[in-house]
PDB file of C-alpha atoms in Angstrom:
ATOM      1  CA  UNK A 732       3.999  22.507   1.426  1.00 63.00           C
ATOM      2  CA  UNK A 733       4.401  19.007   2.500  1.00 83.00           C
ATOM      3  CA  UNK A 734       7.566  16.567   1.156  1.00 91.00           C
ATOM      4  CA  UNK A 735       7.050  13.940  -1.075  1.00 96.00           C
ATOM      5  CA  UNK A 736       6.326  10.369  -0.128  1.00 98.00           C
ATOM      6  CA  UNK A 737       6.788   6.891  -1.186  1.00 98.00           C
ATOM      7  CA  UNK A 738       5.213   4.122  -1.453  1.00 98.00           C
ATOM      8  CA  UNK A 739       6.471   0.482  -1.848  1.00 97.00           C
ATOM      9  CA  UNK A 740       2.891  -0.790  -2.312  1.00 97.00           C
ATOM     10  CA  UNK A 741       1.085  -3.696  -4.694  1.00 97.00           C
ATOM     11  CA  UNK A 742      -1.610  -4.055  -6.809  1.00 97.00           C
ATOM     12  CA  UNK A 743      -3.605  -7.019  -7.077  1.00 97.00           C
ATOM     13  CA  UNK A 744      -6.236  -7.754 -10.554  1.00 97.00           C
ATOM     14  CA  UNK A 745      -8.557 -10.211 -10.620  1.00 96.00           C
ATOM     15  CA  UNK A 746     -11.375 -10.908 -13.109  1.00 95.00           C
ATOM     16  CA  UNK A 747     -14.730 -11.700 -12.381  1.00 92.00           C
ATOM     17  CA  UNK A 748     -17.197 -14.286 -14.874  1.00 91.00           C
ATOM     18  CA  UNK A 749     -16.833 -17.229 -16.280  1.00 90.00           C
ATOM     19  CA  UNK A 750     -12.855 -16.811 -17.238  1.00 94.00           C
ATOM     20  CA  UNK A 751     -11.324 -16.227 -14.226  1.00 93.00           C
ATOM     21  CA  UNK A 752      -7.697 -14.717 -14.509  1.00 96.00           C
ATOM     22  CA  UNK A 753      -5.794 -12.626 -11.354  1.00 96.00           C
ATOM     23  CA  UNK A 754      -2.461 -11.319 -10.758  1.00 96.00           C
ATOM     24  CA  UNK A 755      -0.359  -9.144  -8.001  1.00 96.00           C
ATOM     25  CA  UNK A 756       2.523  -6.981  -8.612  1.00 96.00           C
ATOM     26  CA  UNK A 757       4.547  -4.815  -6.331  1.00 96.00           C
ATOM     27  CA  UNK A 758       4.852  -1.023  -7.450  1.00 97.00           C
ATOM     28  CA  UNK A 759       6.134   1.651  -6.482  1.00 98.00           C
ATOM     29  CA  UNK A 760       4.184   5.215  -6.468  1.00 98.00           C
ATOM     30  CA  UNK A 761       5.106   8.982  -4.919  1.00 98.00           C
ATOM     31  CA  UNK A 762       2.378  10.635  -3.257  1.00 98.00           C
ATOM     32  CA  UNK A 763       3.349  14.598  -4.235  1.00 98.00           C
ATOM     33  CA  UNK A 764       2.427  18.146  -3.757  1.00 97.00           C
ATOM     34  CA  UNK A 765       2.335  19.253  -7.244  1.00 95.00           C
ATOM     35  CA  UNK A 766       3.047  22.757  -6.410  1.00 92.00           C
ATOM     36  CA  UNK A 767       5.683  22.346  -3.875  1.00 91.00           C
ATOM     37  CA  UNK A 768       9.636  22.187  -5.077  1.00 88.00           C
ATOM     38  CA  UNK A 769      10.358  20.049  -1.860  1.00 86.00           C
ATOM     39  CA  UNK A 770      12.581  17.078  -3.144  1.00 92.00           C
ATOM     40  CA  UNK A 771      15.511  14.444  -2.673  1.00 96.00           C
ATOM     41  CA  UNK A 772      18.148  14.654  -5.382  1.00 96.00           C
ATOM     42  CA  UNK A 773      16.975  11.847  -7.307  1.00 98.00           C
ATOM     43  CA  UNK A 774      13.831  13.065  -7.633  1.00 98.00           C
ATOM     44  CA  UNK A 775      13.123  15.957 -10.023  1.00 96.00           C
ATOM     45  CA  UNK A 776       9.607  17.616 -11.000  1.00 95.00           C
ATOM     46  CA  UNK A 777       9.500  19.034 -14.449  1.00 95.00           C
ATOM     47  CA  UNK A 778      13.205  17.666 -15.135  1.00 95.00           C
ATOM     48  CA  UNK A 779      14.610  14.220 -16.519  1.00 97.00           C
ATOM     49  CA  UNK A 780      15.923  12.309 -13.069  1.00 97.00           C
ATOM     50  CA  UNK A 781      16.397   8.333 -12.191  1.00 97.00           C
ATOM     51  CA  UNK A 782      12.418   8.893 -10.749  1.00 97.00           C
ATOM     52  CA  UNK A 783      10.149  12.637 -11.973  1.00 97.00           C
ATOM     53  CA  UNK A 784       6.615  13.593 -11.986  1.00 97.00           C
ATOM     54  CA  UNK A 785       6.052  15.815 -15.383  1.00 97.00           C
ATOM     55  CA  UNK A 786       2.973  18.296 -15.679  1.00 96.00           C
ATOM     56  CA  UNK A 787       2.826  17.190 -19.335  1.00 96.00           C
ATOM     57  CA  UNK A 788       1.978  13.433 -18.169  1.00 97.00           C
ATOM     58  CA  UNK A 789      -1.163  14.531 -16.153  1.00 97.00           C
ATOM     59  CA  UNK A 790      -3.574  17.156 -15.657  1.00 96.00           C
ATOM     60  CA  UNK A 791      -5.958  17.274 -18.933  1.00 93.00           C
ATOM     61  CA  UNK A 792      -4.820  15.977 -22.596  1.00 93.00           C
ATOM     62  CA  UNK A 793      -2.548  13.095 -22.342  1.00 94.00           C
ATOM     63  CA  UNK A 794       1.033  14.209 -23.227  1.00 93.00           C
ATOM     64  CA  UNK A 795       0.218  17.855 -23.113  1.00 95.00           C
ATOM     65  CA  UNK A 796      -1.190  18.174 -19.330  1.00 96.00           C
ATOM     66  CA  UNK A 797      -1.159  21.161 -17.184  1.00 97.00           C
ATOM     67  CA  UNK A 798      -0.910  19.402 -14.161  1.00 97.00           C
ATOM     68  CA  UNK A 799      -1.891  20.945 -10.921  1.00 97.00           C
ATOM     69  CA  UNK A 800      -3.826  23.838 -12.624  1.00 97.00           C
ATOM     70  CA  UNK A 801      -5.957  21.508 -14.727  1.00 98.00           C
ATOM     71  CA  UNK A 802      -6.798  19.440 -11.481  1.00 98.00           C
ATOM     72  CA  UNK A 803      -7.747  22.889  -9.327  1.00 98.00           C
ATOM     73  CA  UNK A 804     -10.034  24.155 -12.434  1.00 97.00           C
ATOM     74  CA  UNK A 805     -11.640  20.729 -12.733  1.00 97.00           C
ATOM     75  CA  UNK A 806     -12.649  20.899  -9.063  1.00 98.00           C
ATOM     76  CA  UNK A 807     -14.050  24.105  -9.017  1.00 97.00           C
ATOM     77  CA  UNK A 808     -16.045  23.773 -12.128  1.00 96.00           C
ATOM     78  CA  UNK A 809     -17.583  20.689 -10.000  1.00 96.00           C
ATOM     79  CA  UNK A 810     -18.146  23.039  -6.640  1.00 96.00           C
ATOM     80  CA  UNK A 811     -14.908  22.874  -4.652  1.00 97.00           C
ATOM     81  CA  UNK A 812     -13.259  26.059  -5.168  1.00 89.00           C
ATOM     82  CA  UNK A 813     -10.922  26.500  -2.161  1.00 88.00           C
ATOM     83  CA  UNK A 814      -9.756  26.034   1.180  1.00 93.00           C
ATOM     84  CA  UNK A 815      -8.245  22.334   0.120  1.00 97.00           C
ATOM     85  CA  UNK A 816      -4.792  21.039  -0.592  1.00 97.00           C
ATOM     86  CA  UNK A 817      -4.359  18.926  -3.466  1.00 98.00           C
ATOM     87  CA  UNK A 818      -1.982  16.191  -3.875  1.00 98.00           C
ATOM     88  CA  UNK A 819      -0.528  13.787  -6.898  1.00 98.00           C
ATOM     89  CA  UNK A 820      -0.395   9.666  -5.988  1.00 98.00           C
ATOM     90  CA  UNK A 821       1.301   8.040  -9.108  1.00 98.00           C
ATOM     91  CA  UNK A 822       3.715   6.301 -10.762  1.00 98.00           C
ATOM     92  CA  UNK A 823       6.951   8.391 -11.318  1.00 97.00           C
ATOM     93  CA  UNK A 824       8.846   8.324 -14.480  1.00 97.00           C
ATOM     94  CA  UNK A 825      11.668   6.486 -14.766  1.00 97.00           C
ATOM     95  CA  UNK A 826      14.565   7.786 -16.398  1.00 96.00           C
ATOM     96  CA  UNK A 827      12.361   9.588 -18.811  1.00 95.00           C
ATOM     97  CA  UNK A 828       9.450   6.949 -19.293  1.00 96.00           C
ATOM     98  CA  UNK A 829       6.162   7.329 -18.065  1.00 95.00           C
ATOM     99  CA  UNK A 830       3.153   5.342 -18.301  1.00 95.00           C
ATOM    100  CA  UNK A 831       0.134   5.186 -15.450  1.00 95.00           C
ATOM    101  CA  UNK A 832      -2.731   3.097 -15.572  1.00 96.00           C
ATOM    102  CA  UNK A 833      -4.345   5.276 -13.299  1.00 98.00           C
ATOM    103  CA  UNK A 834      -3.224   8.413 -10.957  1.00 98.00           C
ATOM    104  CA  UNK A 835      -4.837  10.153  -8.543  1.00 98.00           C
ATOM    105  CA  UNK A 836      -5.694  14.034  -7.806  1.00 98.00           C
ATOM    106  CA  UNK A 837      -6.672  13.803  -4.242  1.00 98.00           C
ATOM    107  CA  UNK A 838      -8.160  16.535  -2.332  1.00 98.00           C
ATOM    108  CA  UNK A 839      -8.449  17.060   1.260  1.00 97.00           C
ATOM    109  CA  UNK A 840     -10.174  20.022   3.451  1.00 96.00           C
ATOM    110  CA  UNK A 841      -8.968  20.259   7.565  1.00 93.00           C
ATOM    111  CA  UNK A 842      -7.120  17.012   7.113  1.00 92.00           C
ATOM    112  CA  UNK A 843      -9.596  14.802   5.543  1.00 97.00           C
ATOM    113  CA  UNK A 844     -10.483  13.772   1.694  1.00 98.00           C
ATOM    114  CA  UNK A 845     -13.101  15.353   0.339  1.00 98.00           C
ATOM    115  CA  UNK A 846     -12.906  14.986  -3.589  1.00 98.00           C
ATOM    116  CA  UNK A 847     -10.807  12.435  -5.911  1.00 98.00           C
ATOM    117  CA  UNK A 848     -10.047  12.349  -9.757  1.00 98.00           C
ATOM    118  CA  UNK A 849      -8.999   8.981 -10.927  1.00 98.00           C
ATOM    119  CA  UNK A 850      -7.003   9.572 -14.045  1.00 98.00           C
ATOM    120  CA  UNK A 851      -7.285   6.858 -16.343  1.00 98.00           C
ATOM    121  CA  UNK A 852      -4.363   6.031 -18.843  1.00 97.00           C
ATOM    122  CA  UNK A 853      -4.887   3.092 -21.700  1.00 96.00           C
ATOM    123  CA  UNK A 854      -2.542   1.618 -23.741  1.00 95.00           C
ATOM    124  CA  UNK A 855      -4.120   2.927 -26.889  1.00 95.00           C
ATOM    125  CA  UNK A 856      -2.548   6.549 -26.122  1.00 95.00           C
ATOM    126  CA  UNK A 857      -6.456   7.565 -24.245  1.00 96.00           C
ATOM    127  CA  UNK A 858      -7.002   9.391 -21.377  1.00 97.00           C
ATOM    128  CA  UNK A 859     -10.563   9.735 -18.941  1.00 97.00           C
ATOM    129  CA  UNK A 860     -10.696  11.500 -15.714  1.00 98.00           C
ATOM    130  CA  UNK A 861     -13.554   9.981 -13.076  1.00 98.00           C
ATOM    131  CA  UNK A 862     -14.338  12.487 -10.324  1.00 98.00           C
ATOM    132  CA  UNK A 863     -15.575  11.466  -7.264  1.00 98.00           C
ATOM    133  CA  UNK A 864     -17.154  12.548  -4.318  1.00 98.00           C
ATOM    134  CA  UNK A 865     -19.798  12.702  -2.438  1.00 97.00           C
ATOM    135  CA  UNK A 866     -22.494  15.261  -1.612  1.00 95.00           C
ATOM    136  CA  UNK A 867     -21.587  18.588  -0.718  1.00 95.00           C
ATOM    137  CA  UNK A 868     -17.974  17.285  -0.739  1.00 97.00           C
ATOM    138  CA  UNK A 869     -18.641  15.740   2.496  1.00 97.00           C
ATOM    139  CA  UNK A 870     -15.559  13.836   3.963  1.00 97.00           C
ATOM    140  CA  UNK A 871     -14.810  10.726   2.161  1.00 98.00           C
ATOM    141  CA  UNK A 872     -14.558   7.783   4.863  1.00 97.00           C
ATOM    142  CA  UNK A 873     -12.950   4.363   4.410  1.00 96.00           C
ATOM    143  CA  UNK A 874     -16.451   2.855   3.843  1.00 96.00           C
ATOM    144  CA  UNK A 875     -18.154   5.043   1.473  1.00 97.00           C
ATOM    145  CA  UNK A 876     -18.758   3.524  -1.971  1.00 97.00           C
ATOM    146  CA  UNK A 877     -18.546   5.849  -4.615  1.00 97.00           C
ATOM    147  CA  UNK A 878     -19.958   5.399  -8.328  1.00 97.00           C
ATOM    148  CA  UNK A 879     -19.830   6.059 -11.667  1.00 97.00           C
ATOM    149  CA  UNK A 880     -20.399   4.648 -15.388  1.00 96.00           C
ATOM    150  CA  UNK A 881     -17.861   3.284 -17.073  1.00 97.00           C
ATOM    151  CA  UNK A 882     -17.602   5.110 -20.250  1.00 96.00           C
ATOM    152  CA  UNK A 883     -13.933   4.574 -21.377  1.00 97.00           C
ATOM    153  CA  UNK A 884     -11.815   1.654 -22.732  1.00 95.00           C
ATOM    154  CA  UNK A 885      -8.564   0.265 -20.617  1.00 95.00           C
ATOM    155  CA  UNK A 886      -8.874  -3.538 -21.312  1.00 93.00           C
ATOM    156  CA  UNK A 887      -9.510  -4.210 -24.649  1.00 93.00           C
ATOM    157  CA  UNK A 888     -10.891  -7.866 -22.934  1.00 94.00           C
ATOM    158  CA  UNK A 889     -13.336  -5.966 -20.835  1.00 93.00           C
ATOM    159  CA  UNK A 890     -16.989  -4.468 -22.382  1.00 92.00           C
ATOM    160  CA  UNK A 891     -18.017  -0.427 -21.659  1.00 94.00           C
ATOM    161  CA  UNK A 892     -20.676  -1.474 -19.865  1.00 94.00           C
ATOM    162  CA  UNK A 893     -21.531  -1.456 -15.984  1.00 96.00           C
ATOM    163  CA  UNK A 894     -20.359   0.844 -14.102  1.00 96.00           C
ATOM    164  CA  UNK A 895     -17.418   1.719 -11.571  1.00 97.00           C
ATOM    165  CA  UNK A 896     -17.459   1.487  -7.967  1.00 97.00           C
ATOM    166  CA  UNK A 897     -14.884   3.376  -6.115  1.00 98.00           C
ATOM    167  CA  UNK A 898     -13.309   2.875  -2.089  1.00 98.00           C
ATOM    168  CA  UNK A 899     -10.625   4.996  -0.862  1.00 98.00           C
ATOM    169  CA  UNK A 900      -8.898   4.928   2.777  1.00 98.00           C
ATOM    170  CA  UNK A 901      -6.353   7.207   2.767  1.00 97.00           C
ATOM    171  CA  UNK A 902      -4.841   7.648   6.813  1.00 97.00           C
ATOM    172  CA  UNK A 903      -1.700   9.004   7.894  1.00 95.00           C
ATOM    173  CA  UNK A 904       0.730   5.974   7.644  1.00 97.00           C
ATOM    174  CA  UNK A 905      -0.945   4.103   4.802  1.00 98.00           C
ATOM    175  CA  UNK A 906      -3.286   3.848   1.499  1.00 98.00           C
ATOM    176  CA  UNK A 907      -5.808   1.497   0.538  1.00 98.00           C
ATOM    177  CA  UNK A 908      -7.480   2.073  -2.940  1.00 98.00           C
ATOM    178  CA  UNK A 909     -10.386  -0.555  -3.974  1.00 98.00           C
ATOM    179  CA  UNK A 910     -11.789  -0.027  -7.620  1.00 98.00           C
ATOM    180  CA  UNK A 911     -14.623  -2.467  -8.801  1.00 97.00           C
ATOM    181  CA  UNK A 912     -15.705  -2.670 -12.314  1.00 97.00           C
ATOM    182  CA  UNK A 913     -19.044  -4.475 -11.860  1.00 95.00           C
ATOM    183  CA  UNK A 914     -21.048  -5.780 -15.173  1.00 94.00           C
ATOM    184  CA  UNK A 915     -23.181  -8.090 -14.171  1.00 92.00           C
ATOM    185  CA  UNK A 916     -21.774 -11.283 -13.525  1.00 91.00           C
ATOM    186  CA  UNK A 917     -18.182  -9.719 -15.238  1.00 93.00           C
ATOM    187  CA  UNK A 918     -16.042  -7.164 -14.480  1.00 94.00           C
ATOM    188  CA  UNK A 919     -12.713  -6.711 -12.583  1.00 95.00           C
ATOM    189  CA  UNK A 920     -11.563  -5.807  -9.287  1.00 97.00           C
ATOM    190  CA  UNK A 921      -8.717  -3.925  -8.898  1.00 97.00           C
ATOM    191  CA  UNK A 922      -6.729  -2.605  -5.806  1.00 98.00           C
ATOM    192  CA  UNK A 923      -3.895  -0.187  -4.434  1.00 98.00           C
ATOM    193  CA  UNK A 924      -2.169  -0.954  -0.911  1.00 98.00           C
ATOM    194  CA  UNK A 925       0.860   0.815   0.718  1.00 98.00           C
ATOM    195  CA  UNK A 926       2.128   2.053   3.274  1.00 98.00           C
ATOM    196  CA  UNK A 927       3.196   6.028   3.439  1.00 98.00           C
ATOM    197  CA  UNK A 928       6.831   6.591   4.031  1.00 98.00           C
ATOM    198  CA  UNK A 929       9.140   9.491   2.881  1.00 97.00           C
ATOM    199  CA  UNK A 930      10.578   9.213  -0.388  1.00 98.00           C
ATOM    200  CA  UNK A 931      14.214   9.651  -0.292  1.00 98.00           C
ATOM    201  CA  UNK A 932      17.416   8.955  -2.637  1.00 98.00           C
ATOM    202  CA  UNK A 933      17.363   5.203  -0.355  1.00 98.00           C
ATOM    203  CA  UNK A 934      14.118   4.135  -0.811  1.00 98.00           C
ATOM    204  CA  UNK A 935      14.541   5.463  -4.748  1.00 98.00           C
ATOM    205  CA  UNK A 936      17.506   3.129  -5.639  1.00 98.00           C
ATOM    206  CA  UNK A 937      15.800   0.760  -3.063  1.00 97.00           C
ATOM    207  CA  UNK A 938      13.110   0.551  -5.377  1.00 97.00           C
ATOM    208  CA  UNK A 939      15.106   0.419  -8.796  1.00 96.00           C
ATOM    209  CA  UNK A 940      16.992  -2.292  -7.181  1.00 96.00           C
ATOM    210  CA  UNK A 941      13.921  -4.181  -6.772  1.00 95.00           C
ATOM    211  CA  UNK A 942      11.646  -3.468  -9.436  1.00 94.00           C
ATOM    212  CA  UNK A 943      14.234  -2.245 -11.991  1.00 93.00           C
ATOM    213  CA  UNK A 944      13.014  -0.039 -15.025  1.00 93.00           C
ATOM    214  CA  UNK A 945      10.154   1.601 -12.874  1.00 93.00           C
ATOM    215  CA  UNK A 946       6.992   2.547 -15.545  1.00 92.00           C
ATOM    216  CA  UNK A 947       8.063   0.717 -18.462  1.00 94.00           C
ATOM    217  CA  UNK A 948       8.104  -2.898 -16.207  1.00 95.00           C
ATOM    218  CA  UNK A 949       4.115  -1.968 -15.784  1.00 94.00           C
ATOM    219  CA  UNK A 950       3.867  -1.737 -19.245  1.00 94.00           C
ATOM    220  CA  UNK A 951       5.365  -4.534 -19.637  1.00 96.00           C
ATOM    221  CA  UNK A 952       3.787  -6.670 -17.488  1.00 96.00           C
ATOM    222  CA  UNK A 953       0.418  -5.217 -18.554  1.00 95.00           C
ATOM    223  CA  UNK A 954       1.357  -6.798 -21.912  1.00 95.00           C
ATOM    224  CA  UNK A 955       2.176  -9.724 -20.528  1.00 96.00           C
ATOM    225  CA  UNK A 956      -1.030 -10.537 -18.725  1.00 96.00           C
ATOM    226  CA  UNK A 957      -3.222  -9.473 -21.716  1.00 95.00           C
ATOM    227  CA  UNK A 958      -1.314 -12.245 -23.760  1.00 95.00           C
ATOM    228  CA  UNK A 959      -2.395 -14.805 -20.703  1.00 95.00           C
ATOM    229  CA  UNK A 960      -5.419 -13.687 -21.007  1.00 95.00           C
ATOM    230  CA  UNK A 961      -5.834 -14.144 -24.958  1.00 94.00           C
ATOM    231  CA  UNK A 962      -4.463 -17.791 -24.482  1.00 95.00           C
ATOM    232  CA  UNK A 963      -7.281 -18.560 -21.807  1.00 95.00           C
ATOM    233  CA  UNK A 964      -9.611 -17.143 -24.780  1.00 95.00           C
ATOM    234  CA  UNK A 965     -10.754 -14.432 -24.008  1.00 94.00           C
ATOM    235  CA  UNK A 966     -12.537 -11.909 -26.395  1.00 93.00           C
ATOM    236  CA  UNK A 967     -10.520  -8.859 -27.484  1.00 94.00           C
ATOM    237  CA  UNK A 968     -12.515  -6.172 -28.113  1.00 92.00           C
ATOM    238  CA  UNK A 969     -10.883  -3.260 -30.368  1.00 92.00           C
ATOM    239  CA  UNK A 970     -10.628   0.251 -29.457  1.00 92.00           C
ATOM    240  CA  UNK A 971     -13.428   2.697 -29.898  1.00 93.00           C
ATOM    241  CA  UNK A 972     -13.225   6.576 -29.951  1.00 91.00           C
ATOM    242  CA  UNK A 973     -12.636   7.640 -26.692  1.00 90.00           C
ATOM    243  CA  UNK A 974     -15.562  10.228 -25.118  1.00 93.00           C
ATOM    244  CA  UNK A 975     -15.940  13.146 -25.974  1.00 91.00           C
ATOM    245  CA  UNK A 976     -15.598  14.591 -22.145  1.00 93.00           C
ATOM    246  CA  UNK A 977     -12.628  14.160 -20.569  1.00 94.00           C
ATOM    247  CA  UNK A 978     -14.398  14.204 -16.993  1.00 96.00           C
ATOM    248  CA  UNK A 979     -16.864  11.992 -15.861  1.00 95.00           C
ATOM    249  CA  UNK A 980     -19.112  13.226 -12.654  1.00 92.00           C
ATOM    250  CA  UNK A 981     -19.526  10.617  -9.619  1.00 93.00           C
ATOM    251  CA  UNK A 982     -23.583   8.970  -9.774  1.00 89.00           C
ATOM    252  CA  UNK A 983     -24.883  10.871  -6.933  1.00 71.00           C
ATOM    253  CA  UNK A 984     -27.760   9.117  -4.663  1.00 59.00           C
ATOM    254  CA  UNK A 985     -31.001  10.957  -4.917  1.00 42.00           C
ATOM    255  CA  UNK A 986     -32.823  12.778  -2.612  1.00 40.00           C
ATOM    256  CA  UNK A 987     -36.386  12.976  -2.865  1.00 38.00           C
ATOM    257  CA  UNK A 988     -37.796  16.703  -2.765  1.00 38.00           C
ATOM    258  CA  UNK A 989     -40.686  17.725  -0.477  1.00 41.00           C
ATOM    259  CA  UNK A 990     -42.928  17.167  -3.246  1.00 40.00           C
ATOM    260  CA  UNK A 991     -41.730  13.801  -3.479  1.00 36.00           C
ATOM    261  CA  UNK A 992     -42.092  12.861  -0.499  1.00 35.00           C
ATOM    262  CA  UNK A 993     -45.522  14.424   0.299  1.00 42.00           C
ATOM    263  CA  UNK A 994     -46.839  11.924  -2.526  1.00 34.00           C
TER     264      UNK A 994
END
């Protein structure tokens, strides 16, 4: 079991094509055991605190998630069935609201990561998981690129079309998440920085002190930004039904067979 961790990190946006539109916030995320009970006293798992991480708000269907147990049974239908730990980087709850744009299961084998699900939140009340890894669950460097369609809706101003391109760095003392949504000549790139501290009750009224009301200031501001963006002009595009599977397998690179190869 390992104690929970903090970080103080930002997130930068910014839109690729012909209507250009970026932004950069500061947030704060925990990085979490989900099966450990290790905690300060202002943080609570399962329980209404000033910051929590509930099961029900990840881990399978939106607002009824099984957390940790969801995440091990999604990995092991995929091949990885044990000798990982598995940890939870996203956006606590704040006094009882929750809302992520995206979290992050990540797994790691003899101290490196070997398999991520990004969990995907939009503000339509949708959830879609992308797994990723790479071949054989092979150690996931800083500078491997992994991909994947895009298949759900988050911005109603951006098309399902293209396809997601994913870059994590995850060291000891700090996180680096890149995420590029590449259609074409559009999409969106999107990013995670932070350094790794411990989250205690300081850095926790630290952070309410600075970014006051936690989760529902992303929402917020996500709101905020999409009515910039519909005064520049861009095109909103209403929701469709969400996909039918809630988990979305990494494109892997193909390896010719003998046969192949012979002609």
């Amino acid at each position: 079991m390992s104690a929970p961790e903090h970080i103080a990190g930002q997130t930068v946006h910014a839109r690729r094509g012909a209507l250009k539109h970026a932004f950069r916030y500061g947030v704060d995320y925990v990085l979490i055991d989900p099966e450990s009970p290790l905690h300060p006293r202002l943080f609570s798992r399962n329980h209404f605190n000033l910051f929590a991480v509930h099961d029900r708000d990840h881990g399978g269907v939106r607002d009824a998630g099984r957390g940790a147990v969801w995440a091990r049974e999604a990995l092991k239908s995929a091949g990885l069935s044990e000798g990982y730990s598995l940890r939870l980087l996203t956006q606590p709850a704040f006094l009882g609201f929750s809302f992520n744009p995206v979290s992050f299961w990540l797994a790691c084998r003899e101290g490196a990561l070997v398999a991520v699900i990004a969990e995907v939140n939009n503000t339509f009340g949708d959830r879609h998981n992308y797994l990723c890894h790479l071949a054989d669950f092979a150690p996931i460097s800083a500078t491997d690129v992994i991909t994947a369609r895009k298949v759900f809706h988050v911005s109603p101003f951006q098309e399902i079309k293209g396809g997601y391109s994913f870059g994590f760095a995850i060291h000891a003392d700090r996180i680096a998440i890149r995420i590029l949504h590449d259609n074409g000549t559009e999409g969106l790139i999107a990013t995670l920085t932070g350094a790794r501290r411990p989250l205690t009750n300081g850095s926790i009224l630290r952070a309410t002190l600075r970014r006051p009301f936690g989760a529902l200031r992303t929402l917020i501001l996500i709101y905020a930004q999409a009515l910039r963006l519909k005064v520049k002009g861009a095109r909103y595009r209403p929701r469709p039904a969400p996909p039918k599977d809630s988990l979305s397998a990494p494109n892997m690179p193909h390896t010719p067979s003998a046969k192949e190869v012979q002609s």
